[in-house]
Tab-separated table of C-alpha atoms in Angstrom:
chain	number	residue	atom	x	y	z
A	244	MET	CA	-12.272	-31.891	37.235
A	245	ALA	CA	-13.200	-30.160	33.983
A	246	MET	CA	-11.590	-31.547	30.850
A	247	GLN	CA	-10.288	-29.222	28.171
A	248	PHE	CA	-11.152	-29.798	24.524
A	249	TYR	CA	-8.177	-30.862	22.432
A	250	ALA	CA	-7.455	-29.390	19.019
A	251	SER	CA	-4.442	-30.345	16.968
A	252	PRO	CA	-1.956	-27.604	16.003
A	253	GLU	CA	-2.880	-28.125	12.347
A	254	GLN	CA	-6.557	-27.495	13.097
A	255	ILE	CA	-5.732	-24.374	15.103
A	256	MET	CA	-3.687	-22.967	12.228
A	257	ARG	CA	-6.464	-23.772	9.742
A	258	ASP	CA	-9.041	-22.023	11.900
A	259	ARG	CA	-6.858	-18.936	12.250
A	260	SER	CA	-6.231	-18.831	8.503
A	261	GLU	CA	-9.943	-19.119	7.752
A	262	LEU	CA	-10.768	-16.330	10.198
A	263	ALA	CA	-8.175	-14.006	8.662
A	264	ARG	CA	-9.152	-14.775	5.051
A	265	LYS	CA	-12.839	-14.126	5.742
A	266	GLY	CA	-12.039	-10.816	7.413
A	267	ILE	CA	-9.863	-9.673	4.508
A	268	ALA	CA	-12.425	-10.780	1.900
A	269	ARG	CA	-15.070	-8.532	3.510
A	270	GLY	CA	-12.904	-5.460	2.884
A	271	ARG	CA	-12.904	-3.295	-0.209
A	272	SER	CA	-10.066	-3.888	-2.635
A	273	ALA	CA	-6.892	-1.937	-3.347
A	274	VAL	CA	-4.573	-1.932	-6.354
A	275	VAL	CA	-0.867	-1.055	-6.530
A	276	LEU	CA	1.027	-0.871	-9.813
A	277	SER	CA	4.123	0.635	-11.408
A	278	TYR	CA	3.868	3.166	-14.210
A	279	GLU	CA	6.318	5.342	-16.128
A	280	GLY	CA	6.366	8.109	-13.504
A	281	GLY	CA	6.361	6.040	-10.321
A	282	VAL	CA	4.070	3.763	-8.296
A	283	LEU	CA	0.291	4.228	-8.207
A	284	PHE	CA	-1.998	3.307	-5.290
A	285	VAL	CA	-5.770	3.120	-5.835
A	286	ALA	CA	-8.071	1.892	-3.068
A	287	GLU	CA	-11.812	1.851	-2.607
A	288	ASN	CA	-12.428	3.865	0.531
A	289	LEU	CA	-15.712	5.437	1.600
A	290	SER	CA	-14.090	7.276	4.521
A	291	SER	CA	-12.158	10.484	3.960
A	292	ALA	CA	-10.657	10.380	7.454
A	293	LEU	CA	-9.291	6.813	7.614
A	294	HIS	CA	-6.582	6.156	5.053
A	295	LYS	CA	-5.761	2.817	3.477
A	296	VAL	CA	-2.800	4.339	1.616
A	297	SER	CA	-0.027	6.240	3.388
A	298	GLU	CA	3.610	7.261	3.307
A	299	ILE	CA	6.201	5.352	5.301
A	300	TYR	CA	9.406	7.135	4.276
A	301	ASP	CA	11.014	9.190	1.497
A	302	ARG	CA	10.465	6.726	-1.357
A	303	ILE	CA	8.343	4.090	0.406
A	304	GLY	CA	4.551	3.791	0.454
A	305	PHE	CA	2.112	1.577	2.334
A	306	ALA	CA	-1.302	0.207	1.370
A	307	ALA	CA	-3.513	-2.217	3.263
A	308	VAL	CA	-6.928	-3.859	3.392
A	309	GLY	CA	-8.703	-5.506	6.303
A	310	ARG	CA	-9.190	-4.253	9.845
A	311	TYR	CA	-8.210	-0.600	10.052
A	312	ASN	CA	-7.040	-0.590	13.683
A	313	GLU	CA	-4.727	-3.535	13.035
A	314	PHE	CA	-2.997	-2.304	9.900
A	315	GLU	CA	-2.807	1.239	11.306
A	316	ASN	CA	-0.816	-0.106	14.261
A	317	LEU	CA	1.557	-1.776	11.806
A	318	ARG	CA	1.906	1.405	9.742
A	319	ARG	CA	2.770	3.511	12.781
A	320	ALA	CA	5.358	0.962	13.884
A	321	GLY	CA	6.841	1.045	10.373
A	322	VAL	CA	7.104	4.853	10.418
A	323	ARG	CA	8.854	4.778	13.812
A	324	MET	CA	11.284	2.100	12.619
A	325	ALA	CA	12.063	3.986	9.397
A	326	ASP	CA	12.601	7.307	11.207
A	327	LEU	CA	14.836	5.677	13.822
A	328	ASN	CA	17.018	3.947	11.238
A	329	GLY	CA	17.198	7.052	9.056
A	330	LEU	CA	18.315	9.226	11.961
A	331	SER	CA	20.686	6.658	13.455
A	332	TYR	CA	22.420	5.741	10.194
A	333	ASP	CA	21.496	7.270	6.847
A	334	ARG	CA	18.250	7.862	4.979
A	335	ARG	CA	19.556	5.620	2.187
A	336	ASP	CA	19.662	2.710	4.657
A	337	VAL	CA	15.853	2.697	4.953
A	338	THR	CA	14.543	0.291	2.312
A	339	GLY	CA	11.225	-1.280	1.426
A	340	ARG	CA	12.757	-4.736	1.712
A	341	ALA	CA	13.829	-4.149	5.326
A	342	LEU	CA	10.397	-2.795	6.285
A	343	ALA	CA	8.665	-5.728	4.576
A	344	ASN	CA	10.837	-8.166	6.546
A	345	ALA	CA	10.002	-6.374	9.799
A	346	PHE	CA	6.262	-6.462	9.066
A	347	ALA	CA	6.536	-10.149	8.126
A	348	GLN	CA	8.191	-11.020	11.435
A	349	THR	CA	5.517	-9.156	13.380
A	350	LEU	CA	2.612	-10.738	11.485
A	351	GLY	CA	4.164	-14.202	11.726
A	352	ALA	CA	4.647	-13.902	15.489
A	353	ILE	CA	1.060	-12.710	15.991
A	354	PHE	CA	-0.306	-15.529	13.809
A	355	THR	CA	1.518	-18.297	15.714
A	356	GLU	CA	1.494	-16.916	19.255
A	357	GLN	CA	-1.790	-15.033	19.620
A	358	SER	CA	-5.245	-16.569	19.715
A	359	LYS	CA	-6.489	-14.201	16.987
A	360	PRO	CA	-4.426	-13.292	13.889
A	361	PHE	CA	-4.429	-9.867	12.270
A	362	GLU	CA	-7.083	-9.709	9.534
A	363	VAL	CA	-4.928	-7.658	7.181
A	364	GLU	CA	-3.120	-7.797	3.862
A	365	ILE	CA	-0.380	-5.248	3.209
A	366	CYS	CA	1.679	-3.858	0.357
A	367	VAL	CA	5.023	-2.121	0.934
A	368	ALA	CA	6.181	-0.340	-2.235
A	369	GLU	CA	9.473	1.413	-2.925
A	370	VAL	CA	9.875	3.568	-6.024
A	371	GLY	CA	13.087	3.252	-8.017
A	372	ALA	CA	14.834	5.287	-10.699
A	373	THR	CA	12.904	3.338	-13.386
A	374	ALA	CA	9.793	1.164	-13.429
A	375	GLU	CA	12.012	-1.946	-13.548
A	376	ASP	CA	13.617	-0.853	-10.257
A	377	ASP	CA	10.308	-0.474	-8.385
A	378	GLU	CA	9.783	-2.959	-5.556
A	379	LEU	CA	6.332	-4.196	-4.474
A	380	TYR	CA	6.023	-6.579	-1.535
A	381	ARG	CA	2.793	-8.327	-0.562
A	382	LEU	CA	2.468	-9.389	3.083
A	383	THR	CA	-0.325	-11.652	4.281
A	384	TYR	CA	-1.826	-12.295	7.704
A	385	ASP	CA	0.557	-15.195	8.489
A	386	GLY	CA	3.745	-13.269	7.730
A	387	SER	CA	4.283	-14.588	4.200
A	388	VAL	CA	6.096	-12.207	1.825
A	389	ASN	CA	5.866	-12.152	-1.980
A	390	ASP	CA	7.796	-9.914	-4.365
A	391	GLU	CA	5.170	-8.829	-6.907
A	392	PRO	CA	5.993	-8.139	-10.599
A	393	GLY	CA	5.020	-4.485	-10.834
A	394	ARG	CA	1.314	-4.930	-10.046
A	395	MET	CA	-0.893	-6.438	-7.360
A	396	ALA	CA	-4.409	-6.403	-5.925
A	397	MET	CA	-5.548	-7.026	-2.348
A	398	GLY	CA	-8.792	-7.773	-0.541
A	399	GLY	CA	-12.269	-8.622	-1.812
A	400	GLN	CA	-11.953	-10.460	-5.119
A	401	ALA	CA	-8.228	-9.982	-5.600
A	402	GLU	CA	-7.790	-12.882	-8.022
A	403	ALA	CA	-10.284	-11.511	-10.549
A	404	ILE	CA	-8.834	-8.005	-10.244
A	405	THR	CA	-5.307	-9.334	-10.704
A	406	GLY	CA	-6.395	-11.034	-13.931
A	407	VAL	CA	-7.522	-7.695	-15.389
A	408	LEU	CA	-4.303	-6.000	-14.262
A	409	LYS	CA	-2.207	-8.725	-15.856
A	410	SER	CA	-3.988	-8.263	-19.179
A	411	HIS	CA	-3.712	-4.466	-19.377
A	412	HIS	CA	-0.769	-3.325	-17.238
A	413	ARG	CA	2.420	-2.010	-18.862
A	414	PRO	CA	5.393	-0.483	-17.009
A	415	ASP	CA	5.630	2.377	-19.537
A	416	MET	CA	2.071	3.646	-18.993
A	417	SER	CA	1.389	7.285	-18.177
A	418	LEU	CA	-0.352	8.188	-14.939
A	419	GLY	CA	-3.669	8.657	-16.728
A	420	GLU	CA	-3.396	5.249	-18.369
A	421	ALA	CA	-2.432	3.629	-15.058
A	422	VAL	CA	-5.446	5.127	-13.275
A	423	LYS	CA	-7.686	3.944	-16.109
A	424	VAL	CA	-6.351	0.370	-15.799
A	425	ALA	CA	-6.722	0.413	-12.004
A	426	MET	CA	-10.311	1.660	-12.283
A	427	GLN	CA	-11.110	-0.952	-14.921
A	428	ALA	CA	-9.757	-3.686	-12.648
A	429	LEU	CA	-11.571	-2.518	-9.504
A	430	SER	CA	-14.901	-1.970	-11.284
A	431	SER	CA	-14.769	-5.350	-13.046
A	432	VAL	CA	-16.026	-7.133	-9.905
A	433	GLY	CA	-18.832	-6.539	-7.434
A	434	GLY	CA	-21.610	-5.650	-9.875
A	435	GLU	CA	-24.993	-7.345	-10.023
A	436	GLY	CA	-24.854	-10.673	-11.807
A	437	GLY	CA	-21.100	-10.388	-12.287
A	438	ALA	CA	-21.424	-7.212	-14.363
A	439	ALA	CA	-19.020	-4.294	-14.128
A	440	ARG	CA	-19.929	-1.371	-11.890
A	441	THR	CA	-19.199	2.335	-11.653
A	442	ILE	CA	-17.022	3.723	-8.866
A	443	ALA	CA	-17.358	7.434	-8.087
A	444	ALA	CA	-14.342	9.651	-7.436
A	445	ASN	CA	-15.421	10.248	-3.822
A	446	GLN	CA	-15.221	6.500	-3.195
A	447	LEU	CA	-11.553	6.323	-4.158
A	448	GLU	CA	-8.286	6.977	-2.388
A	449	VAL	CA	-5.500	7.641	-4.894
A	450	ALA	CA	-1.830	8.395	-4.260
A	451	VAL	CA	1.492	8.055	-6.051
A	452	LEU	CA	5.186	7.715	-5.337
A	453	ASP	CA	6.554	10.161	-7.923
A	454	ARG	CA	10.012	8.992	-9.013
A	455	ARG	CA	10.892	12.469	-10.360
A	456	ARG	CA	10.549	14.166	-6.999
A	457	VAL	CA	13.586	14.852	-4.817
A	458	GLY	CA	13.331	13.569	-1.240
A	459	ARG	CA	9.815	12.657	-0.219
A	460	THR	CA	8.039	11.262	-3.275
A	461	PHE	CA	4.589	10.516	-1.831
A	462	ARG	CA	1.631	12.684	-2.792
A	463	ARG	CA	-2.108	12.239	-2.770
A	464	VAL	CA	-4.265	12.830	-5.837
A	465	THR	CA	-7.549	14.417	-4.802
A	466	GLY	CA	-10.194	16.887	-5.909
A	467	ALA	CA	-9.928	18.394	-9.386
A	468	ALA	CA	-6.693	16.530	-10.180
A	469	LEU	CA	-8.360	13.168	-9.527
A	470	THR	CA	-11.477	14.131	-11.471
A	471	ALA	CA	-9.323	15.154	-14.440
A	472	LEU	CA	-7.525	11.806	-14.404
A	473	LEU	CA	-10.772	9.838	-14.228
A	474	ASN	CA	-12.167	11.882	-17.133
A	475	GLY	CA	-9.104	11.143	-19.218
A	476	ASP	CA	-7.756	14.692	-19.382
A	477	LYS	CA	-4.140	14.932	-20.483
A	478	ALA	CA	-3.195	17.601	-17.984
A	479	GLU	CA	-2.641	14.874	-15.455
A	480	GLU	CA	0.301	15.761	-13.257
A	481	PRO	CA	0.057	19.267	-11.787
A	482	VAL	CA	3.200	18.853	-9.720
A	483	SER	CA	5.501	21.575	-8.484
A	484	ALA	CA	8.775	22.187	-10.295
A	485	ARG	CA	10.872	19.074	-10.574
A	486	PRO	CA	13.846	17.826	-12.592
A	487	GLU	CA	13.248	16.449	-16.086
A	488	THR	CA	15.111	13.233	-15.323
A	489	PRO	CA	14.690	10.861	-12.357
A	490	THR	CA	16.854	11.848	-9.415
A	491	SER	CA	18.752	9.303	-7.393
A	492	PRO	CA	17.553	9.009	-3.770
A	493	SER	CA	21.165	9.210	-2.615
A	494	GLU	CA	21.507	12.970	-3.162
A	495	GLU	CA	22.578	14.719	0.017
A	496	ALA	CA	21.844	18.334	-0.926
A	497	LYS	CA	18.089	18.286	-0.345
A	498	LYS	CA	17.393	15.897	2.484
A	499	PRO	CA	13.833	16.082	3.843
A	500	THR	CA	13.657	17.527	7.337
A	501	THR	CA	10.221	16.268	8.347
A	502	SER	CA	8.953	12.842	9.280
A	503	ALA	CA	6.700	10.653	7.154
A	504	GLY	CA	4.502	10.263	10.209
A	505	SER	CA	2.604	13.418	9.247
A	506	ALA	CA	2.229	12.537	5.550
A	507	ASP	CA	-1.394	11.391	5.878
A	508	LEU	CA	-2.492	15.010	6.199
A	509	GLU	CA	-0.267	16.302	3.391
A	510	GLY	CA	-1.587	19.629	2.194
A	511	GLN	CA	-4.154	19.888	4.975
A	512	GLU	CA	-4.210	21.753	8.248
A	513	THR	CA	-4.078	19.675	11.384
A	514	PRO	CA	-7.344	20.034	13.328
A	515	GLU	CA	-7.141	21.437	16.819
A	516	ALA	CA	-7.526	19.045	19.708
């Protein structure tokens, strides 16, 4: 009769944690921070087809690092949950806090019940009427949730990046200033001998939750607009007509009629099958 090897529950949990942390550390980093006009997402991403940053709902964004197939499954589940709740009740009932709790329960169950945990780290961000009202939630592989103070970094060398963000971030920054701080933080690690490095525009994925927009606030910053921001040009927000003051998400007159599930291809044509 073959004997099975025994491992204590504590050792099993330690092994799972080590596996997940190593997988996340191999990924390229992402930064999320509040600024005067909304919430900014900046992620290192060499692929133009696979997004690390996406829309979940009207005023809620999603960013992740780690294994793409795993966090993409979570994102899709979050979009379905948000759409179902918004249609069943009211769009105002869909909140970042509720989605973060749902993701935490899923990640916690996978970590304790499955032999392999998800190698992911996630941010769920909800834009408010002011920078002080923005909500940023960090979710880790074991289902832990942290409410971040207006800025956070994930993946790779997150601690070093967070230190740079803490030193330079201000809630009243303009979009150009926020992008500059995010780039400074991301480029501060990974160079030869600990030196800073240069990150090209085509290696970045940038998006914002624009608090001045009515309805769906998510938009991607690409092409000439991104180049202008990285070069420090002041013409930084070429957005369609919008109100001069932040609009409450509770307005009923202009409810969005489309799902956030298609937001990844915003402004692009869907390729034929």
